Tab-separated table of C-alpha atoms and ligand atoms in Angstrom:
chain	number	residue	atom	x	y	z
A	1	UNK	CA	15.621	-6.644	-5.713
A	2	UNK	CA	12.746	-6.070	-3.289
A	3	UNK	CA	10.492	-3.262	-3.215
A	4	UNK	CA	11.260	-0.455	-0.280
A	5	UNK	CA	9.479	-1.079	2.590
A	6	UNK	CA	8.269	2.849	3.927
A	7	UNK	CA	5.636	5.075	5.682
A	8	UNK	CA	4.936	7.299	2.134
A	9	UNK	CA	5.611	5.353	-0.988
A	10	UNK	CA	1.345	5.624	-1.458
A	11	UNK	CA	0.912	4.144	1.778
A	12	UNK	CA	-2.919	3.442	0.910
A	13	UNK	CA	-2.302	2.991	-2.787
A	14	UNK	CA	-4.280	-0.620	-2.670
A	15	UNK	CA	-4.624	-2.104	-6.272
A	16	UNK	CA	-8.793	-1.006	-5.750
A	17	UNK	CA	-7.646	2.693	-5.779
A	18	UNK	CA	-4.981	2.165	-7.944
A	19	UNK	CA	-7.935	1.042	-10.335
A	20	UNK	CA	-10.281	3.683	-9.490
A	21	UNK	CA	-7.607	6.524	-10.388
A	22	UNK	CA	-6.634	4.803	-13.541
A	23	UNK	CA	-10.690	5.429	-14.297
A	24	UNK	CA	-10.745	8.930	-12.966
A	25	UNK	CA	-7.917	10.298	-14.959
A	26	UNK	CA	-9.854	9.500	-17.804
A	27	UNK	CA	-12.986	11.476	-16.415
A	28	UNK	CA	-12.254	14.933	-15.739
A	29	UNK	CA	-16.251	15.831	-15.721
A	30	UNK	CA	-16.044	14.143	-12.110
A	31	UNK	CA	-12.736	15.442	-10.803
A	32	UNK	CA	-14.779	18.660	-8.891
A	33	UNK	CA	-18.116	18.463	-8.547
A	34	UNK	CA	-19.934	14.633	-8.539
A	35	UNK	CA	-22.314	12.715	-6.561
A	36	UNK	CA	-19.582	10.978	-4.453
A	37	UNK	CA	-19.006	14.499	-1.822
A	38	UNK	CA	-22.582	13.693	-1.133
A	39	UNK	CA	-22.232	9.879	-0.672
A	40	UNK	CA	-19.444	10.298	1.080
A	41	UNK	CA	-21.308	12.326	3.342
A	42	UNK	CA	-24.345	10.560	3.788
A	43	UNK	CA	-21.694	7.540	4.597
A	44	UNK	CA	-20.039	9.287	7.175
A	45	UNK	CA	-23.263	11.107	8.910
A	46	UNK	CA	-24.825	7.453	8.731
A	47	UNK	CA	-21.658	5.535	10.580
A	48	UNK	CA	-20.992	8.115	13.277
A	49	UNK	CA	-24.664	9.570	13.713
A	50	UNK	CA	-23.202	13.258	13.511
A	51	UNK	CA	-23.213	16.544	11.237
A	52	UNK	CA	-20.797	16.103	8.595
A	53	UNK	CA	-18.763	19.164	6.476
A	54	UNK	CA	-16.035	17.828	4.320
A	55	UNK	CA	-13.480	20.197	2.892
A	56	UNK	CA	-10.370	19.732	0.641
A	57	UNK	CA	-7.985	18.766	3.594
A	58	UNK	CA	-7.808	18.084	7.381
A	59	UNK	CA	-6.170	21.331	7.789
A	60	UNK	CA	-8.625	22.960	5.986
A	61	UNK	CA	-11.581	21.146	7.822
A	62	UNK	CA	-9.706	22.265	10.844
A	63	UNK	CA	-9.499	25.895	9.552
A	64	UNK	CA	-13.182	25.826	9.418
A	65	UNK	CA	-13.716	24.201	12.469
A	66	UNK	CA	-12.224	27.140	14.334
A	67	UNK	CA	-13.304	29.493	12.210
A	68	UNK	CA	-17.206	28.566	12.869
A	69	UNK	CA	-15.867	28.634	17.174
A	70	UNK	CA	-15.380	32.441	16.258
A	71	UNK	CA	-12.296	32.946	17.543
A	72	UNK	CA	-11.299	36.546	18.291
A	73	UNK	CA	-7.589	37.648	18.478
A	74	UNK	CA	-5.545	36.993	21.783
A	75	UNK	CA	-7.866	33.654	21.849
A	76	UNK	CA	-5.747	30.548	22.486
A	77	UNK	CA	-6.240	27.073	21.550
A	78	UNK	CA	-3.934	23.888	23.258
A	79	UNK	CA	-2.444	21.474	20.750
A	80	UNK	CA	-0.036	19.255	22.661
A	81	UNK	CA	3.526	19.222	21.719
A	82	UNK	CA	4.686	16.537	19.137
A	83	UNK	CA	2.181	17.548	16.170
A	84	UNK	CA	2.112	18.586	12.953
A	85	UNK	CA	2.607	21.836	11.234
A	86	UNK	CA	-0.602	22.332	9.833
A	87	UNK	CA	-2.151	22.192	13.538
A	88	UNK	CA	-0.787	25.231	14.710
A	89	UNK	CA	-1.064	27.021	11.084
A	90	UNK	CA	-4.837	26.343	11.142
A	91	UNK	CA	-5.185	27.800	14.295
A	92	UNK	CA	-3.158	31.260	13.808
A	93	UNK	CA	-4.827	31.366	10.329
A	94	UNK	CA	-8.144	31.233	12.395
A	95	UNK	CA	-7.197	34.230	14.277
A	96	UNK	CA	-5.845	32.310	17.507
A	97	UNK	CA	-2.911	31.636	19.732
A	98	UNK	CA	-1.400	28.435	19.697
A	99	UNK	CA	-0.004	27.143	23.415
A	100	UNK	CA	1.804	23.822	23.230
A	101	UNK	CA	1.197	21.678	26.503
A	102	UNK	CA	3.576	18.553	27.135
A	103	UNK	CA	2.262	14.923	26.355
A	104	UNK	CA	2.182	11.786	28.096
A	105	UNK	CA	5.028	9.229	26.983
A	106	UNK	CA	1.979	6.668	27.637
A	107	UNK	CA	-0.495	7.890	25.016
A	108	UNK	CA	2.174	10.575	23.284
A	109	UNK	CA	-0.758	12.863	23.697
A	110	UNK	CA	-1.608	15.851	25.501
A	111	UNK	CA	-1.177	15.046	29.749
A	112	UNK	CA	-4.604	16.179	31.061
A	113	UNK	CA	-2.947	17.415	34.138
A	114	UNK	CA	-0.987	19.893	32.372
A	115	UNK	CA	-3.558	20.898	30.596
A	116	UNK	CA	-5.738	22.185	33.399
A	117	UNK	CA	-2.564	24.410	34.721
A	118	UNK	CA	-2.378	25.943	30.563
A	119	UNK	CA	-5.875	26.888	31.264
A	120	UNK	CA	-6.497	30.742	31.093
A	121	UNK	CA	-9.677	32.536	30.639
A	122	UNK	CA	-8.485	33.190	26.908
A	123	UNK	CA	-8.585	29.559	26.628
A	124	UNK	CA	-11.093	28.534	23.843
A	125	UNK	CA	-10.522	25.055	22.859
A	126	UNK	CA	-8.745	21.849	23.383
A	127	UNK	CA	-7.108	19.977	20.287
A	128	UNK	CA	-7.078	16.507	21.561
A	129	UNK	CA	-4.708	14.529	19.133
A	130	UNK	CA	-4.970	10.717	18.892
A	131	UNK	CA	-1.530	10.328	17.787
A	132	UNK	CA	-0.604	7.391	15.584
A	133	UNK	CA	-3.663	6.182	16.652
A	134	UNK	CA	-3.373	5.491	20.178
A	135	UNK	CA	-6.182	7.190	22.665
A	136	UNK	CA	-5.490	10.081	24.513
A	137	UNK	CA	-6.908	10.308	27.702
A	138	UNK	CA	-10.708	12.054	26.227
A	139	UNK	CA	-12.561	11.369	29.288
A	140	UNK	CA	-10.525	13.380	31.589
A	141	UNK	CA	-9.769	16.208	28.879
A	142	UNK	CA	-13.894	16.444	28.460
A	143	UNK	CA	-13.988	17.112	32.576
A	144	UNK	CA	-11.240	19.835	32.412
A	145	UNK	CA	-13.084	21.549	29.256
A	146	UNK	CA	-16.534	21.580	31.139
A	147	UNK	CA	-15.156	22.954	34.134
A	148	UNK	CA	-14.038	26.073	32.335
A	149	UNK	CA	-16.688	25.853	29.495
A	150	UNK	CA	-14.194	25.024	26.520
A	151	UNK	CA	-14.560	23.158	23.320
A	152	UNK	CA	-12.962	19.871	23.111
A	153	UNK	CA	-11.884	18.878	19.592
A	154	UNK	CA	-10.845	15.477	18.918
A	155	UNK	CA	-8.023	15.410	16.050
A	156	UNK	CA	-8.972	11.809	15.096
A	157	UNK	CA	-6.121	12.791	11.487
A	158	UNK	CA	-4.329	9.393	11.915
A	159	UNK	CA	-7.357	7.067	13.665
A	160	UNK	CA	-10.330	6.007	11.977
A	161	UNK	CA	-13.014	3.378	14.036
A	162	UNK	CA	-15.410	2.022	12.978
A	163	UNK	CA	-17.673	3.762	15.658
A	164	UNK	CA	-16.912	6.789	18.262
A	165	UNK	CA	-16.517	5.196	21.513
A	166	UNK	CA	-15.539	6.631	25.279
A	167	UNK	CA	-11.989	6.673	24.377
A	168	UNK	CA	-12.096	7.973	20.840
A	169	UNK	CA	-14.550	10.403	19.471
A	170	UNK	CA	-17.454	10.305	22.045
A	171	UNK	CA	-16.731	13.103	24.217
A	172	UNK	CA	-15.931	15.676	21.654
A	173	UNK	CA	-17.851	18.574	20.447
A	174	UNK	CA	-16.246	18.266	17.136
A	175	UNK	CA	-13.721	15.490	15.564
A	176	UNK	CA	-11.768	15.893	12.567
A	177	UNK	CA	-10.893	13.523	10.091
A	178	UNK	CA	-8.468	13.467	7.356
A	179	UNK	CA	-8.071	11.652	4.240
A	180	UNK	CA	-4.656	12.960	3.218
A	181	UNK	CA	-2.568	10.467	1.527
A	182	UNK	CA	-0.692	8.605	4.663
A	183	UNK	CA	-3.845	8.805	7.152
A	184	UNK	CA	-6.357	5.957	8.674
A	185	UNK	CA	-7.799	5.814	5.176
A	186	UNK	CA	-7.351	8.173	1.915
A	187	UNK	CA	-8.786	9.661	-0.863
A	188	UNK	CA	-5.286	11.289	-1.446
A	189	UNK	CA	-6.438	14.680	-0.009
A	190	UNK	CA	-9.788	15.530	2.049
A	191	UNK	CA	-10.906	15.866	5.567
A	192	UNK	CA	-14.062	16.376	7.911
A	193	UNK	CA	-15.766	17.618	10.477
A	194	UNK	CA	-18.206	15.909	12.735
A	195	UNK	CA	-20.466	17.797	14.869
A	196	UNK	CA	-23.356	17.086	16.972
A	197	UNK	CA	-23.633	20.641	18.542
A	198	UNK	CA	-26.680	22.337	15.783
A	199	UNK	CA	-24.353	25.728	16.387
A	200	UNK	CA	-21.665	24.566	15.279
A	201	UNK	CA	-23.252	22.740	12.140
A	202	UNK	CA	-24.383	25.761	11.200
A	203	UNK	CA	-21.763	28.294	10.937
A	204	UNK	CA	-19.767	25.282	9.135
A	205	UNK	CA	-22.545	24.911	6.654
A	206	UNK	CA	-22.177	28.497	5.806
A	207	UNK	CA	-18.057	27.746	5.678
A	208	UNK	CA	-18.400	25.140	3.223
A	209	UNK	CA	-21.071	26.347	1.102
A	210	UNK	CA	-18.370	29.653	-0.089
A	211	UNK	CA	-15.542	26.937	0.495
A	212	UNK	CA	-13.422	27.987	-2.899
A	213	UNK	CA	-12.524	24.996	-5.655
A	214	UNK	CA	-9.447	23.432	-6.752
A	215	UNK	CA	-8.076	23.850	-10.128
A	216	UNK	CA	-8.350	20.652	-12.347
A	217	UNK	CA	-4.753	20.560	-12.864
A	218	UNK	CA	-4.125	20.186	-8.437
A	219	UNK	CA	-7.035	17.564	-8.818
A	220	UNK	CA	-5.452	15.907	-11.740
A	221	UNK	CA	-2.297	15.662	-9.602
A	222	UNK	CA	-4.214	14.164	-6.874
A	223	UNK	CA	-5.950	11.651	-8.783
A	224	UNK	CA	-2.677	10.305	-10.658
A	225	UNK	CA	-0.806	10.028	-7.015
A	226	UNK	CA	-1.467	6.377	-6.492
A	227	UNK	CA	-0.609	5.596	-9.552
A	228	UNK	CA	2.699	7.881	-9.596
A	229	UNK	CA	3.655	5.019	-7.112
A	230	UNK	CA	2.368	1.666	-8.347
A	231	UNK	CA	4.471	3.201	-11.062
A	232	UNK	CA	7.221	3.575	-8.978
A	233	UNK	CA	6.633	0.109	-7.502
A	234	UNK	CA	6.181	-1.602	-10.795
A	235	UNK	CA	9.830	0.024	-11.904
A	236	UNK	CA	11.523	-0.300	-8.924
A	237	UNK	CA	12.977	-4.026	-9.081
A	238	UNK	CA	14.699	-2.218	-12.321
A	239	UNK	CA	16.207	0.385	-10.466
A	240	UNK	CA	14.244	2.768	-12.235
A	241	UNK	CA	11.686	3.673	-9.407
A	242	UNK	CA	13.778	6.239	-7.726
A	243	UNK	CA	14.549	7.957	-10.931
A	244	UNK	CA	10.793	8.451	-12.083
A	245	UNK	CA	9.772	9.979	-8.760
A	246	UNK	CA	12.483	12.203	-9.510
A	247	UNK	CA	10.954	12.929	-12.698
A	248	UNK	CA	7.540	13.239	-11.439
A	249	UNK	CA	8.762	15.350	-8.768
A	250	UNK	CA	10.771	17.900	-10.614
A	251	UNK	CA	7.594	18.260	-13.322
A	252	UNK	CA	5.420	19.188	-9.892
A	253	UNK	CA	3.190	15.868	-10.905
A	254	UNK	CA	3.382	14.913	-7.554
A	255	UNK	CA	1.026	17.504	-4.787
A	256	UNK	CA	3.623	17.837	-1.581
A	257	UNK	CA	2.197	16.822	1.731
A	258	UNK	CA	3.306	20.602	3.375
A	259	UNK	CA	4.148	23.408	0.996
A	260	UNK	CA	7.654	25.721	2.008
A	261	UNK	CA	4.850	28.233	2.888
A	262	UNK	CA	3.373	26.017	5.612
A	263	UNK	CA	7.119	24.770	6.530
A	264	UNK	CA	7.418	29.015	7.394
A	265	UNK	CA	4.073	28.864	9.483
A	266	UNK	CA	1.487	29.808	6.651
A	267	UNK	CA	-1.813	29.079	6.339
A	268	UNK	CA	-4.049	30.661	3.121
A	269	UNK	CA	-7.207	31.858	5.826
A	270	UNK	CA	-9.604	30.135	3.718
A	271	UNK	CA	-11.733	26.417	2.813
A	272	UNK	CA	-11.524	24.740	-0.153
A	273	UNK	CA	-14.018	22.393	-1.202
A	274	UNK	CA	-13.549	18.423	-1.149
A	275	UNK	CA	-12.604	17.170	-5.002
A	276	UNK	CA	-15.426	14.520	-6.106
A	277	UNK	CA	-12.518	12.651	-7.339
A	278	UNK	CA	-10.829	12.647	-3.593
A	279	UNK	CA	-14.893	11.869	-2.114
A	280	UNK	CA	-15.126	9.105	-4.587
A	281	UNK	CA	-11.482	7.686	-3.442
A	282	UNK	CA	-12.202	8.359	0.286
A	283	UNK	CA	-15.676	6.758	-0.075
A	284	UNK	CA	-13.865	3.576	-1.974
A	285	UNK	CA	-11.636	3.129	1.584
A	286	UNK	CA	-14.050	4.024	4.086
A	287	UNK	CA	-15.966	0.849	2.585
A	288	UNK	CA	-12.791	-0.754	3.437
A	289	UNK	CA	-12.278	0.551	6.678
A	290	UNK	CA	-12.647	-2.683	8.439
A	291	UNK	CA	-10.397	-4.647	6.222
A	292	UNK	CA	-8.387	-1.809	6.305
A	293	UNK	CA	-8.332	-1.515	10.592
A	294	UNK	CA	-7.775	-5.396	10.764
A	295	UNK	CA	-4.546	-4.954	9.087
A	296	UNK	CA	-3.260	-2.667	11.227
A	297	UNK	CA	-4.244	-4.273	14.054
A	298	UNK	CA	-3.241	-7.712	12.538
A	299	UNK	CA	0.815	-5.830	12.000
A	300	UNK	CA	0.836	-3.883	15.305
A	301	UNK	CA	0.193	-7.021	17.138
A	302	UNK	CA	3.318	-8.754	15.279
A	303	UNK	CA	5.154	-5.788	16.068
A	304	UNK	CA	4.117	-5.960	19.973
A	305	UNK	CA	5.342	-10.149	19.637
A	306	UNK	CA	8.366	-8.851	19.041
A	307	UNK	CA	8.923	-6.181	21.002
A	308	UNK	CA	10.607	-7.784	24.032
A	309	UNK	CA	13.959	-9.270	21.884
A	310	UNK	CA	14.461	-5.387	20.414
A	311	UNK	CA	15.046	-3.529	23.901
A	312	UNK	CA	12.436	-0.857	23.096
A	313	UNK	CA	9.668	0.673	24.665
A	314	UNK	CA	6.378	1.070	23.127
A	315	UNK	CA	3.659	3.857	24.716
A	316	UNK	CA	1.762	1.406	27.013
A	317	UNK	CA	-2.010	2.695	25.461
A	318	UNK	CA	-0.526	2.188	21.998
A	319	UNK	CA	-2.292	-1.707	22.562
A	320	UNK	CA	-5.725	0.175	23.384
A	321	UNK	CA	-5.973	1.659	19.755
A	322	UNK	CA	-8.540	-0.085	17.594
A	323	UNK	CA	-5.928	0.284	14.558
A	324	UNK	CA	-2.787	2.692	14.965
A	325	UNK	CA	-1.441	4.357	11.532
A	326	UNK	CA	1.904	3.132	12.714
A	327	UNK	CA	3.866	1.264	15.252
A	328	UNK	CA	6.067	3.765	17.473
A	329	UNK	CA	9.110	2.106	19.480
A	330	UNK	CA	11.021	4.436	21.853
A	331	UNK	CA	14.838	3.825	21.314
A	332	UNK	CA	18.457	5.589	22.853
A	333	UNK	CA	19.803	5.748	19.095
A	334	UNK	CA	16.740	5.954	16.579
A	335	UNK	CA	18.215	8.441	14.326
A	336	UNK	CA	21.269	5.954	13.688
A	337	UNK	CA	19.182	2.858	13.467
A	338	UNK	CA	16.832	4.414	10.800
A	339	UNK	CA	19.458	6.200	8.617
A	340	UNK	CA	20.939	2.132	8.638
A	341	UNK	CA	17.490	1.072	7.589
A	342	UNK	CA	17.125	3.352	4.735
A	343	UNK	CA	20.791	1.426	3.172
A	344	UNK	CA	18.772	-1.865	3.184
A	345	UNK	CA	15.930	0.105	1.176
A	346	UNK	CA	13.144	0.481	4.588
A	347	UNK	CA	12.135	4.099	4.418
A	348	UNK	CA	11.465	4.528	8.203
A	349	UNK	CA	11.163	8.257	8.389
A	350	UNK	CA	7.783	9.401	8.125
A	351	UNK	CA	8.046	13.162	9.171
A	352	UNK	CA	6.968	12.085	12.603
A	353	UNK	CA	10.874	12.512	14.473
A	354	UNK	CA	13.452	14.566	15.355
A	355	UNK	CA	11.115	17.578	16.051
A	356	UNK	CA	8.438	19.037	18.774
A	357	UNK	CA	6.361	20.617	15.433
A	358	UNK	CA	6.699	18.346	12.635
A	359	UNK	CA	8.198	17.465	9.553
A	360	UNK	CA	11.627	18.575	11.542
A	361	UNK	CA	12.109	21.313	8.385
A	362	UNK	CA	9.469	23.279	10.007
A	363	UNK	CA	10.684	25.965	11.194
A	364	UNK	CA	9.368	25.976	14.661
A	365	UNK	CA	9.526	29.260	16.024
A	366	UNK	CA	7.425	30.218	12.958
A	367	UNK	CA	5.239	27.129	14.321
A	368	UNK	CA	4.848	28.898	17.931
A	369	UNK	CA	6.882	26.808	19.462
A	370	UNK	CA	9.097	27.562	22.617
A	371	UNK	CA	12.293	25.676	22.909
A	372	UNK	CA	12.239	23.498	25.651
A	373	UNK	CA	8.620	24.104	27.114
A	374	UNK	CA	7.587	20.362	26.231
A	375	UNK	CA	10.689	18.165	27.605
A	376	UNK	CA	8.905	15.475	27.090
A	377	UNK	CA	7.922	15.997	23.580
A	378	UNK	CA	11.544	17.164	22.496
A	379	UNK	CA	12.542	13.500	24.250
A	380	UNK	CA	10.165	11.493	21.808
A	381	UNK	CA	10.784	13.299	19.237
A	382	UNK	CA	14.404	12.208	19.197
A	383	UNK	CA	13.871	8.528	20.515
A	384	UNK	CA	11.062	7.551	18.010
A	385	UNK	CA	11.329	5.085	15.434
A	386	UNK	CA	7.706	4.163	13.924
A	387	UNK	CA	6.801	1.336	11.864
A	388	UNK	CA	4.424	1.016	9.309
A	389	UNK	CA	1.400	-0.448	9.732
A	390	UNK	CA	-0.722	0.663	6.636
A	391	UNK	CA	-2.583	-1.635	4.162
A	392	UNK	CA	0.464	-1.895	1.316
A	393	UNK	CA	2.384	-2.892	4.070
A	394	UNK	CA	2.592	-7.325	3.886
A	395	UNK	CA	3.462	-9.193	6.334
A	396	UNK	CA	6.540	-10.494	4.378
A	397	UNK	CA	7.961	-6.693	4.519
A	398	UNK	CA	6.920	-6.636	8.115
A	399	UNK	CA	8.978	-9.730	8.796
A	400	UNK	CA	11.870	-8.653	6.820
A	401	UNK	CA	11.955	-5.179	9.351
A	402	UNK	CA	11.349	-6.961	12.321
A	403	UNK	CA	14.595	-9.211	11.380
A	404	UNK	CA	16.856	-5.995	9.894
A	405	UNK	CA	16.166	-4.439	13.360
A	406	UNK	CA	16.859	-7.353	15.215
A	407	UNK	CA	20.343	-7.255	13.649
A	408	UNK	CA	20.718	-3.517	13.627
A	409	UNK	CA	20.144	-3.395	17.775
A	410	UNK	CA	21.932	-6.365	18.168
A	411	UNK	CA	24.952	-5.206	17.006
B	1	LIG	C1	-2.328	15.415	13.802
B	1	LIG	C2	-2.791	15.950	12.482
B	1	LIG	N1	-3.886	16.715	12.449
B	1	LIG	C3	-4.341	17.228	11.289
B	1	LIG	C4	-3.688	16.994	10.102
B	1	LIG	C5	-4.222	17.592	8.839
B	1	LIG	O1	-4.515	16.630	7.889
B	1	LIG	P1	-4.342	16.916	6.309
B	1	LIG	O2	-3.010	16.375	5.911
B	1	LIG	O3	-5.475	16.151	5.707
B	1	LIG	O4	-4.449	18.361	6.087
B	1	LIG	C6	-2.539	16.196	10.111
B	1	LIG	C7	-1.779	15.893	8.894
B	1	LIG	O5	-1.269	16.615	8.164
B	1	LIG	C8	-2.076	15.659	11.327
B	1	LIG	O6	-0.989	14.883	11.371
């Protein structure tokens, strides 16, 4: 039997973090407070020549993000349509408004020219997403936010270059990273801010210095996720794999990705500080990072080869990304084609389809969300059908998708 191919089986589990956790468990003196928060640090402020505040989470980074803009209520912040739960929480949790604008089925970001007619004088920000990877269109979002005097935050959760450039990073007044478990690179759970605006740097400082700490037992769970999976992996050919996540699951050893509370639209109003443990973990990948981008670029460009025999369309800027998380195709009938996947044991649904605010169990009017005010969103959503991209991911299991679809759409 062959192992599953999928977007969230450990995604970045590589056997170098698989070792490191096996090391950590056994060191619970460096689980919350270590040198590696301030290596990791130095790291990142060193690469991307800009402030850095790292917190427990990308939502939580976010959180603090918009808590240091000083957002008063009635405030409003665009996020594009065709995000992520969290987004939205961390902005009503920050006291604002959340107002969806349409994307662009070329970058499946926000359309700048929509933007500029979502524009009111309550406007405070711009949450530029990079989705999957692929550039939004930065340069003309940075003209629309100077003409009315808004900050421009790029949402770099699922990209990670190896500098800012024009299209990524660049023109922001802050970008936030992530380290969650399934993103560019992870230390399980973490995220950042980079800033180069001193005011902004500031008020963060003061966010993350009374940022509150995780319990040993949530950074316990954190450290054993990658090897919950190799785990998994290892007892899989046995049949047993499914059964121990089970296990795992049911004994809360494994931290969910969104709580039911966040599912309903809830955000605790309040940082917690980055786990040494995840720094150390983070720090391990971001050494990686190029290894870790030439995969994905190495996968995405198999993918692209064999684009043309499946009948599907890919975003056109999707080839512009220096490394996308994962691989979208646009297809009539991807709900069908993916539940036929998951009988030949490839996982293809990543909590990235069937819904405008994702995972689709979100409950979206919670999330802010207005049926039918992103068409365009609501029509990705239900034509999407990603593949994976990330470093666990060989080019054996990439093969063996590329033929299963080949069959599946052939049919
Ligand atoms: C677009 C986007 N922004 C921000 C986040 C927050 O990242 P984290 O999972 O680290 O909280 C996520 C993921 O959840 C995301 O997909």
């Amino acid at each position: 039997m062959t192992t599953p191919i999928h977007h969230t089986f450990g995604p970045l589990a590589l056997q170098s973090q698989v070792l490191q956790a096996f090391r950590l468990q056994f060191q619970p003196w460096l689980w919350q407070h270590g040198p590696s928060r301030e290596e990791l640090r130095t790291a990142l402020a060193k690469q991307y020549s800009r402030n850095v505040h790292v917190f427990d989470s990308g939502r939580s980074a976010l959180w603090a993000l918009l808590t240091a803009l000083e957002l008063q209520p009635g405030d409003e912040v665009i996020l594009q349509g065709f995000t992520c739960a969290v987004v939205p929480n961390a902005i009503r949790a920050a006291g604002g408004t959340p107002i969806y604008v349409d994307i662009s089925q070329r970058t499946l970001g926000l359309d700048p020219s929509l933007v500029r007619s979502a524009i009111t004088r309550r406007t405070r920000a711009v949450i530029c997403q990079h989705t999957f990877g692929i550039p939004s269109d930065t340069s003309a979002l940075r003209i629309i936010c100077d003409e009315s005097d808004i900050a421009l935050i790029e949402d770099c959760a699922h990209i990670l270059p190896e500098q800012l450039s024009d299209r990524i990073g660049l023109h922001a007044d802050a970008v936030l990273l992530s380290f969650g478990r399934d993103k560019a690179i992870s230390g399980v759970s973490g995220g950042a801010v980079l800033t180069q605006h001193a005011f902004i740097a500031q008020r963060l400082d003061g966010i993350e210095k009374s940022a509150a700490t995780l319990s040993k037992w949530e950074i316990f769970t954190l450290v054993c996720y990658p090897l919950r999976y190799a785990t998994a992996k290892f007892l899989w050919p046995v049949h047993l794999g499914r059964l121990y996540l089970r296990i795992v699951r049911f004994f809360r050893l494994l931290p969910p990705v969104l709580t039911a509370e966040e599912r309903r639209g809830i955000m605790t109003a309040r940082a917690y500080a980055l786990p040494n443990a995840c720094a150390a973990m983070a720090l391990l990948q971001f050494q990686q990072l190029r290894s870790i981008n030439a995969h994905r670029h190495m996968l995405s460009e198999r993918y692209a080869a064999a684009v043309h025999t499946l009948h599907a369309e890919v975003p056109r800027a999707a080839a512009s990304s220096p490394a996308l998380q994962k691989f979208p195709l646009l297809l009539p009938n991807a709900e069908r084609i993916r539940r036929a996947l998951k009988r030949q044991d490839i996982h293809l649904d990543d909590g990235w389809c069937g819904a405008v605010v994702n995972p689709r169990t979100t409950d979206q009017r919670a999330a802010g969300y207005p049926r039918g005010t992103c068409p365009e969103s609501e029509r990705i959503a239900s034509h999407i059908l990603s593949l994976p991209t990330h470093p666990t991911m060989t080019v054996k299991d990439a093969d063996r998708l590329l033929a299963a679809l080949e069959k599946l759409l052939h049919t």
